[in-house]
Amino acid sequence: MTIPRTWPGAVTATLLALAPTGAAAAAPAMVGGASLTPVPFEDLPGFPGPDADAALGAFRRVCAAPAPALPQPAVVAGDPAALSAACAAAGGDVPDATTFFRTHFDPFRIERPDAGRAGFLTGYFEPELTGSLDPGPDFSTPVLARPDDLVSLGPGETRPGLDPTLRAARATADGFSPYPDRAAIEDGGLGAHAKPILWLRDAVDLLVLQVQGSGRVRLPDGRAVRVLYDGRNGRPYTAVAKLIVQEGHLPLEGLTLARWTGWLRAHPDIAKRLIRANAAYIFFRLAPVEDPALGPPGAANAPLKPGHSLAVDAGLWRYGLPFWLAGPLPGAGPGETGRLVIAADTGSAIVGPARGDLFVGTGAQAGIAAGNLRDAIGFVVLLPKAAPGGSPR
């Protein structure tokens, strides 16, 4: 398939803006405390998995995407000039996806210092909810737009007088202050800055939407709209499901999304307290569902491909890098020994060099699959080969 050659130039400009001056950077020996050990493609059984074309499509979408709203640190692994060259190559005729990845990338096994421990993979999904553009008896919980006084902070960025652990600030006439937590927001702490874009049936649906970061909402007239992440209050995230288990309300074994959300609805007073214990609060914007087969845009601004888009630690890895997940995944086909995926998203709980969150799709079945995906698995990163005239990575 041929992609118009107009789009690689845009990503080239974005990536090169982050590139160090002079020759391309060398491949790092370590990332996030883990060593990178070169490994031949021949030592990756089953590479590139059953659907290299899907991985190539996911890679192309990241290449074509606008720059992320929050730029990544320039020091993340994955030389931008070399990655840009791979994007440009993907924009031409690529008769064979497997050959493309072998030609433009070199694999490195991510080996953590605690030898014998593999990486950790979880799953996430796009929930399908019901809602309304207007409040009513069946839809009483607002989904809030990004407030105009919210200042999002990138990695390592802070503001005078603000706790450096906070990832957002509130702009005031006197400077900056911590943004209100969930309880304060629910109690009206945003005042006129709180502007609903949509209404859901209850606080549990809102929590699910905020945990996943986006969703599709079916309106009363049958139309579907997409609700996309548009900022957070910068407060630390606490998993409500974990609190339910810690307090002894439900056992960890067999704890599914349906079970813990059903428990919250059956115990509204306790639910309110537990939900408020999660100080983090997410704001959203509306968008059309342009391609029902794809998920929402991830942090890299590219639509997510179910089964082939991976959320990574964005402070360590550059968006667009391919990863080989070495090991059978739940739902894998016969003989599948690994899968090629593309870094296209991030998340506050995705921390570390051998940590990933796989986007599994949209709807209830995807939610079940995501909830069941908590597996130890090997991580191999594919770093781009040097751009013409440059030194290796």
Short mmCIF file of C-alpha atoms in Angstrom, two decimals:
data_model
loop_
_atom_site.label_atom_id
_atom_site.label_comp_id
_atom_site.label_asym_id
_atom_site.label_seq_id
_atom_site.Cartn_x
_atom_site.Cartn_y
_atom_site.Cartn_z
CA MET A 1 0.00 0.00 0.00
CA THR A 2 1.21 3.53 -0.77
CA ILE A 3 0.64 6.42 1.62
CA PRO A 4 0.77 9.96 0.14
CA ARG A 5 4.27 11.31 0.54
CA THR A 6 3.04 14.59 1.98
CA TRP A 7 2.68 13.32 5.58
CA PRO A 8 6.20 12.14 6.44
CA GLY A 9 7.45 15.73 6.19
CA ALA A 10 5.19 16.84 9.02
CA VAL A 11 6.39 14.20 11.43
CA THR A 12 9.97 14.77 10.28
CA ALA A 13 9.76 18.39 11.37
CA THR A 14 8.27 17.41 14.74
CA LEU A 15 10.85 14.71 15.43
CA LEU A 16 13.83 16.69 14.22
CA ALA A 17 12.85 19.58 16.45
CA LEU A 18 13.66 17.28 19.37
CA ALA A 19 16.84 15.87 17.88
CA PRO A 20 20.23 16.67 19.44
CA THR A 21 22.52 18.74 17.27
CA GLY A 22 25.28 16.94 15.39
CA ALA A 23 25.30 13.22 14.65
CA ALA A 24 22.45 10.96 15.64
CA ALA A 25 22.61 9.76 19.26
CA ALA A 26 24.08 6.32 19.98
CA ALA A 27 21.83 3.48 21.10
CA PRO A 28 21.52 3.78 24.89
CA ALA A 29 23.10 1.02 26.97
CA MET A 30 20.39 1.41 29.62
CA VAL A 31 16.89 2.87 29.80
CA GLY A 32 15.13 3.43 33.09
CA GLY A 33 17.55 1.17 34.94
CA ALA A 34 17.17 -1.70 32.45
CA SER A 35 19.91 -2.76 30.07
CA LEU A 36 19.35 -3.02 26.32
CA THR A 37 20.94 -6.14 24.89
CA PRO A 38 21.14 -6.54 21.09
CA VAL A 39 19.35 -9.65 19.87
CA PRO A 40 19.12 -11.01 16.30
CA PHE A 41 15.67 -11.17 14.73
CA GLU A 42 16.32 -14.88 14.31
CA ASP A 43 16.31 -15.22 18.11
CA LEU A 44 12.76 -13.86 18.36
CA PRO A 45 10.61 -16.96 17.75
CA GLY A 46 7.60 -16.17 15.61
CA PHE A 47 8.61 -12.60 14.75
CA PRO A 48 6.76 -10.50 13.57
CA GLY A 49 3.66 -12.38 14.67
CA PRO A 50 0.48 -13.15 12.75
CA ASP A 51 -0.28 -9.64 11.48
CA ALA A 52 2.74 -7.50 10.65
CA ASP A 53 0.55 -5.42 8.31
CA ALA A 54 -1.56 -4.29 11.28
CA ALA A 55 1.60 -3.22 13.14
CA LEU A 56 2.79 -1.33 10.06
CA GLY A 57 -0.56 0.43 9.84
CA ALA A 58 -0.31 1.43 13.50
CA PHE A 59 3.22 2.72 12.89
CA ARG A 60 2.07 4.78 9.90
CA ARG A 61 -0.73 6.36 11.92
CA VAL A 62 1.73 7.53 14.58
CA CYS A 63 4.00 8.91 11.85
CA ALA A 64 1.10 10.84 10.34
CA ALA A 65 -0.26 12.19 13.63
CA PRO A 66 0.11 15.80 14.81
CA ALA A 67 2.64 16.46 17.55
CA PRO A 68 1.51 15.39 21.05
CA ALA A 69 -0.09 18.07 23.20
CA LEU A 70 2.57 17.45 25.85
CA PRO A 71 5.98 17.02 24.15
CA GLN A 72 8.13 14.14 25.31
CA PRO A 73 11.52 14.84 26.87
CA ALA A 74 14.29 15.06 24.27
CA VAL A 75 16.24 12.37 26.15
CA VAL A 76 13.73 9.54 25.65
CA ALA A 77 15.03 6.47 23.83
CA GLY A 78 14.50 6.43 20.07
CA ASP A 79 16.55 8.86 17.98
CA PRO A 80 14.07 11.26 16.34
CA ALA A 81 16.05 11.66 13.10
CA ALA A 82 16.31 7.89 12.62
CA LEU A 83 12.66 7.39 13.49
CA SER A 84 11.71 10.12 11.04
CA ALA A 85 13.67 8.32 8.32
CA ALA A 86 11.74 5.13 9.07
CA CYS A 87 8.48 7.09 8.87
CA ALA A 88 9.49 8.46 5.48
CA ALA A 89 10.25 4.94 4.26
CA ALA A 90 6.87 3.73 5.53
CA GLY A 91 5.23 6.46 3.44
CA GLY A 92 6.40 4.85 0.19
CA ASP A 93 5.66 1.48 -1.35
CA VAL A 94 6.22 -1.23 1.27
CA PRO A 95 5.62 -4.57 -0.42
CA ASP A 96 6.30 -6.56 2.76
CA ALA A 97 5.76 -5.38 6.35
CA THR A 98 8.15 -7.94 7.81
CA THR A 99 10.98 -6.80 5.57
CA PHE A 100 10.23 -3.18 6.44
CA PHE A 101 10.73 -3.72 10.18
CA ARG A 102 13.81 -5.88 9.67
CA THR A 103 15.33 -3.29 7.34
CA HIS A 104 14.72 -0.16 9.39
CA PHE A 105 15.01 -1.35 13.00
CA ASP A 106 17.32 -3.34 15.27
CA PRO A 107 15.90 -5.32 18.22
CA PHE A 108 17.14 -4.93 21.79
CA ARG A 109 15.97 -7.08 24.67
CA ILE A 110 14.97 -5.04 27.71
CA GLU A 111 16.58 -6.72 30.70
CA ARG A 112 15.81 -5.45 34.17
CA PRO A 113 18.45 -5.65 36.92
CA ASP A 114 16.28 -8.01 38.97
CA ALA A 115 17.27 -10.95 36.74
CA GLY A 116 14.62 -13.56 36.17
CA ARG A 117 11.70 -11.13 36.29
CA ALA A 118 9.93 -10.46 33.02
CA GLY A 119 8.12 -7.28 32.11
CA PHE A 120 4.47 -6.71 32.99
CA LEU A 121 1.61 -6.22 30.53
CA THR A 122 -1.92 -5.09 31.27
CA GLY A 123 -4.80 -4.14 28.99
CA TYR A 124 -7.13 -1.21 28.55
CA PHE A 125 -10.18 -0.54 26.38
CA GLU A 126 -12.66 2.05 25.16
CA PRO A 127 -15.92 1.71 27.12
CA GLU A 128 -19.31 2.10 25.45
CA LEU A 129 -21.70 4.08 27.64
CA THR A 130 -25.11 5.67 27.34
CA GLY A 131 -25.57 9.40 27.82
CA SER A 132 -27.24 12.59 26.74
CA LEU A 133 -26.25 16.06 25.63
CA ASP A 134 -28.81 17.40 28.12
CA PRO A 135 -29.32 16.57 31.80
CA GLY A 136 -32.35 14.61 32.89
CA PRO A 137 -33.60 12.02 35.40
CA ASP A 138 -31.71 9.23 33.63
CA PHE A 139 -28.55 11.24 33.01
CA SER A 140 -27.52 13.25 36.05
CA THR A 141 -23.71 13.08 36.15
CA PRO A 142 -21.85 15.71 34.12
CA VAL A 143 -18.78 15.07 31.99
CA LEU A 144 -16.76 18.28 32.25
CA ALA A 145 -14.85 20.09 29.53
CA ARG A 146 -11.29 21.24 30.14
CA PRO A 147 -11.48 24.36 32.35
CA ASP A 148 -9.86 27.50 30.96
CA ASP A 149 -7.79 27.97 34.15
CA LEU A 150 -6.14 24.53 33.94
CA VAL A 151 -2.42 24.50 33.13
CA SER A 152 -1.04 21.05 32.19
CA LEU A 153 2.59 20.37 33.05
CA GLY A 154 4.90 18.22 30.97
CA PRO A 155 7.55 15.83 32.34
CA GLY A 156 9.90 17.70 34.67
CA GLU A 157 7.92 20.92 34.32
CA THR A 158 6.71 22.80 37.39
CA ARG A 159 5.51 26.24 38.52
CA PRO A 160 6.82 28.51 41.30
CA GLY A 161 5.47 27.57 44.71
CA LEU A 162 3.81 24.42 43.39
CA ASP A 163 4.53 20.91 44.70
CA PRO A 164 6.73 19.39 41.95
CA THR A 165 4.80 16.10 42.17
CA LEU A 166 1.64 17.76 40.85
CA ARG A 167 1.18 17.50 37.07
CA ALA A 168 -1.19 20.44 36.66
CA ALA A 169 -1.79 23.88 38.11
CA ARG A 170 -4.55 26.42 38.43
CA ALA A 171 -3.83 29.82 36.92
CA THR A 172 -4.94 32.63 39.23
CA ALA A 173 -4.47 36.39 39.36
CA ASP A 174 -1.72 35.84 41.95
CA GLY A 175 0.15 33.09 40.10
CA PHE A 176 -0.41 29.33 40.29
CA SER A 177 -2.05 27.08 42.85
CA PRO A 178 -2.77 23.34 43.07
CA TYR A 179 -5.79 22.33 41.02
CA PRO A 180 -8.79 21.17 43.10
CA ASP A 181 -9.06 17.46 43.81
CA ARG A 182 -12.00 15.24 42.88
CA ALA A 183 -14.00 15.91 46.03
CA ALA A 184 -13.65 19.69 45.67
CA ILE A 185 -14.63 19.53 41.99
CA GLU A 186 -17.70 17.43 42.78
CA ASP A 187 -18.66 19.94 45.48
CA GLY A 188 -18.61 22.81 42.97
CA GLY A 189 -15.05 24.02 43.51
CA LEU A 190 -14.61 24.98 39.85
CA GLY A 191 -17.54 27.39 39.86
CA ALA A 192 -18.13 28.90 36.42
CA HIS A 193 -15.12 26.99 35.05
CA ALA A 194 -17.14 23.73 35.22
CA LYS A 195 -18.83 23.35 31.84
CA PRO A 196 -20.57 20.03 31.06
CA ILE A 197 -20.27 18.63 27.54
CA LEU A 198 -22.35 15.51 28.20
CA TRP A 199 -24.33 13.77 30.91
CA LEU A 200 -23.98 10.13 32.02
CA ARG A 201 -26.28 8.00 34.12
CA ASP A 202 -24.16 8.00 37.31
CA ALA A 203 -20.79 8.61 38.96
CA VAL A 204 -19.73 5.00 38.34
CA ASP A 205 -19.97 5.42 34.57
CA LEU A 206 -17.97 8.64 34.89
CA LEU A 207 -15.31 6.82 36.90
CA VAL A 208 -15.03 4.10 34.23
CA LEU A 209 -14.70 6.77 31.54
CA GLN A 210 -12.01 8.58 33.51
CA VAL A 211 -10.04 5.43 34.33
CA GLN A 212 -9.94 4.41 30.66
CA GLY A 213 -9.31 7.98 29.48
CA SER A 214 -11.86 7.98 26.65
CA GLY A 215 -15.05 6.28 25.51
CA ARG A 216 -17.92 6.08 23.08
CA VAL A 217 -21.29 7.34 24.27
CA ARG A 218 -24.60 6.35 22.69
CA LEU A 219 -27.08 9.21 22.71
CA PRO A 220 -30.88 8.83 23.02
CA ASP A 221 -31.33 9.41 19.28
CA GLY A 222 -29.02 6.49 18.49
CA ARG A 223 -25.98 8.52 17.47
CA ALA A 224 -22.58 7.65 18.89
CA VAL A 225 -20.05 10.29 19.90
CA ARG A 226 -16.51 9.88 21.15
CA VAL A 227 -15.47 11.45 24.44
CA LEU A 228 -11.73 12.13 24.44
CA TYR A 229 -9.24 12.96 27.16
CA ASP A 230 -8.52 16.69 27.35
CA GLY A 231 -6.49 17.14 30.52
CA ARG A 232 -6.40 16.18 34.18
CA ASN A 233 -6.18 17.99 37.49
CA GLY A 234 -2.68 16.60 38.11
CA ARG A 235 -3.54 14.88 41.38
CA PRO A 236 -2.30 11.33 42.09
CA TYR A 237 -4.43 8.44 40.85
CA THR A 238 -5.81 5.83 43.27
CA ALA A 239 -7.46 2.67 41.91
CA VAL A 240 -10.95 2.40 43.37
CA ALA A 241 -11.12 -1.34 42.62
CA LYS A 242 -8.00 -1.80 44.73
CA LEU A 243 -9.62 0.07 47.63
CA ILE A 244 -12.67 -2.19 47.40
CA VAL A 245 -10.42 -5.23 47.83
CA GLN A 246 -8.27 -3.66 50.56
CA GLU A 247 -11.35 -2.87 52.65
CA GLY A 248 -12.59 -6.43 52.27
CA HIS A 249 -15.74 -5.68 50.28
CA LEU A 250 -14.81 -8.02 47.42
CA PRO A 251 -12.05 -10.62 46.92
CA LEU A 252 -9.30 -10.01 44.40
CA GLU A 253 -9.93 -13.38 42.76
CA GLY A 254 -12.56 -13.02 40.06
CA LEU A 255 -12.69 -9.23 40.37
CA THR A 256 -14.01 -8.05 37.01
CA LEU A 257 -15.05 -4.58 35.87
CA ALA A 258 -18.69 -5.62 35.90
CA ARG A 259 -18.41 -7.00 39.41
CA TRP A 260 -16.75 -4.03 41.11
CA THR A 261 -18.84 -1.41 39.29
CA GLY A 262 -21.97 -3.37 40.17
CA TRP A 263 -20.88 -3.43 43.81
CA LEU A 264 -20.38 0.34 43.78
CA ARG A 265 -23.89 0.88 42.44
CA ALA A 266 -25.32 -1.42 45.11
CA HIS A 267 -23.55 0.52 47.89
CA PRO A 268 -23.88 4.21 46.93
CA ASP A 269 -22.78 5.70 50.26
CA ILE A 270 -19.55 3.69 50.41
CA ALA A 271 -19.09 4.20 46.67
CA LYS A 272 -19.07 7.98 47.04
CA ARG A 273 -16.35 7.80 49.69
CA LEU A 274 -14.19 5.38 47.72
CA ILE A 275 -14.53 7.26 44.46
CA ARG A 276 -13.56 10.49 46.19
CA ALA A 277 -10.47 8.78 47.58
CA ASN A 278 -9.19 8.92 44.00
CA ALA A 279 -8.14 12.58 43.90
CA ALA A 280 -7.41 12.47 40.15
CA TYR A 281 -10.01 13.99 37.84
CA ILE A 282 -10.11 13.87 34.03
CA PHE A 283 -11.63 16.42 31.64
CA PHE A 284 -12.90 15.64 28.15
CA ARG A 285 -13.89 16.92 24.72
CA LEU A 286 -16.35 15.58 22.14
CA ALA A 287 -15.35 14.18 18.75
CA PRO A 288 -17.04 12.15 16.00
CA VAL A 289 -16.47 8.43 15.59
CA GLU A 290 -14.68 8.55 12.24
CA ASP A 291 -13.62 4.89 11.98
CA PRO A 292 -15.54 2.43 14.18
CA ALA A 293 -12.79 -0.18 13.70
CA LEU A 294 -10.18 2.01 15.41
CA GLY A 295 -10.00 3.28 18.94
CA PRO A 296 -9.62 6.86 20.12
CA PRO A 297 -6.41 8.83 19.62
CA GLY A 298 -3.75 7.97 22.16
CA ALA A 299 -1.24 10.38 23.65
CA ALA A 300 0.66 10.27 20.35
CA ASN A 301 -2.49 11.71 18.67
CA ALA A 302 -2.88 8.61 16.47
CA PRO A 303 -6.03 6.42 16.47
CA LEU A 304 -5.35 3.24 18.44
CA LYS A 305 -5.35 -0.13 16.68
CA PRO A 306 -6.86 -2.89 18.85
CA GLY A 307 -4.21 -5.45 19.72
CA HIS A 308 -1.35 -3.46 18.17
CA SER A 309 -1.23 -0.10 20.02
CA LEU A 310 0.73 -0.02 23.27
CA ALA A 311 0.81 2.51 26.09
CA VAL A 312 4.36 2.92 27.42
CA ASP A 313 6.25 5.09 29.88
CA ALA A 314 6.47 8.27 27.80
CA GLY A 315 9.35 9.52 29.94
CA LEU A 316 11.48 6.64 28.68
CA TRP A 317 10.31 5.64 25.17
CA ARG A 318 9.50 7.75 22.12
CA TYR A 319 6.07 7.32 20.56
CA GLY A 320 6.25 5.33 17.34
CA LEU A 321 8.80 2.79 18.54
CA PRO A 322 7.86 -0.82 17.76
CA PHE A 323 7.97 -3.37 20.58
CA TRP A 324 7.97 -7.15 20.34
CA LEU A 325 5.96 -8.66 23.19
CA ALA A 326 7.72 -11.98 23.64
CA GLY A 327 5.26 -14.56 24.85
CA PRO A 328 1.74 -15.78 24.13
CA LEU A 329 -1.00 -13.23 24.79
CA PRO A 330 -4.54 -14.05 25.93
CA GLY A 331 -6.67 -14.79 22.91
CA ALA A 332 -3.61 -15.47 20.77
CA GLY A 333 -4.04 -17.64 17.71
CA PRO A 334 -2.55 -21.12 17.35
CA GLY A 335 1.23 -20.99 17.37
CA GLU A 336 1.41 -17.27 18.21
CA THR A 337 4.54 -16.76 20.31
CA GLY A 338 4.59 -12.98 20.43
CA ARG A 339 3.21 -9.84 18.85
CA LEU A 340 4.58 -6.69 17.24
CA VAL A 341 3.00 -3.54 18.67
CA ILE A 342 3.61 0.20 18.39
CA ALA A 343 4.08 2.73 21.22
CA ALA A 344 1.18 5.15 20.76
CA ASP A 345 -0.07 6.07 24.21
CA THR A 346 0.88 6.44 27.86
CA GLY A 347 -0.77 6.38 31.27
CA SER A 348 -0.07 7.50 34.82
CA ALA A 349 0.23 3.87 36.00
CA ILE A 350 2.52 2.83 33.14
CA VAL A 351 5.92 3.35 34.72
CA GLY A 352 9.18 1.61 33.93
CA PRO A 353 11.07 0.31 30.90
CA ALA A 354 9.40 -3.14 30.73
CA ARG A 355 5.84 -2.04 31.45
CA GLY A 356 3.08 -1.77 28.88
CA ASP A 357 -0.69 -1.41 28.58
CA LEU A 358 -2.18 -2.97 25.43
CA PHE A 359 -5.25 -1.40 23.83
CA VAL A 360 -7.63 -4.30 23.23
CA GLY A 361 -10.66 -2.63 21.63
CA THR A 362 -14.09 -1.13 22.28
CA GLY A 363 -17.10 -2.33 24.24
CA ALA A 364 -18.02 -4.84 26.91
CA GLN A 365 -16.11 -7.83 25.52
CA ALA A 366 -12.99 -5.69 25.17
CA GLY A 367 -13.49 -4.64 28.78
CA ILE A 368 -13.50 -8.27 29.89
CA ALA A 369 -10.36 -8.99 27.88
CA ALA A 370 -8.62 -5.93 29.29
CA GLY A 371 -9.52 -6.89 32.84
CA ASN A 372 -8.09 -10.38 32.35
CA LEU A 373 -4.81 -9.16 30.88
CA ARG A 374 -2.26 -9.02 33.67
CA ASP A 375 0.65 -11.06 32.42
CA ALA A 376 4.39 -11.33 32.83
CA ILE A 377 5.90 -11.03 29.37
CA GLY A 378 9.21 -10.24 27.71
CA PHE A 379 9.79 -6.83 26.13
CA VAL A 380 12.00 -6.24 23.09
CA VAL A 381 12.27 -2.69 21.73
CA LEU A 382 13.01 -2.09 18.05
CA LEU A 383 15.21 1.00 17.78
CA PRO A 384 15.45 2.70 14.38
CA LYS A 385 18.65 2.33 12.43
CA ALA A 386 20.70 5.46 11.78
CA ALA A 387 19.35 7.89 9.24
CA PRO A 388 21.49 8.12 6.07
CA GLY A 389 24.72 9.91 6.93
CA GLY A 390 24.26 9.52 10.69
CA SER A 391 25.78 7.24 13.29
CA PRO A 392 23.76 4.36 14.87
CA ARG A 393 20.81 5.71 16.88
#
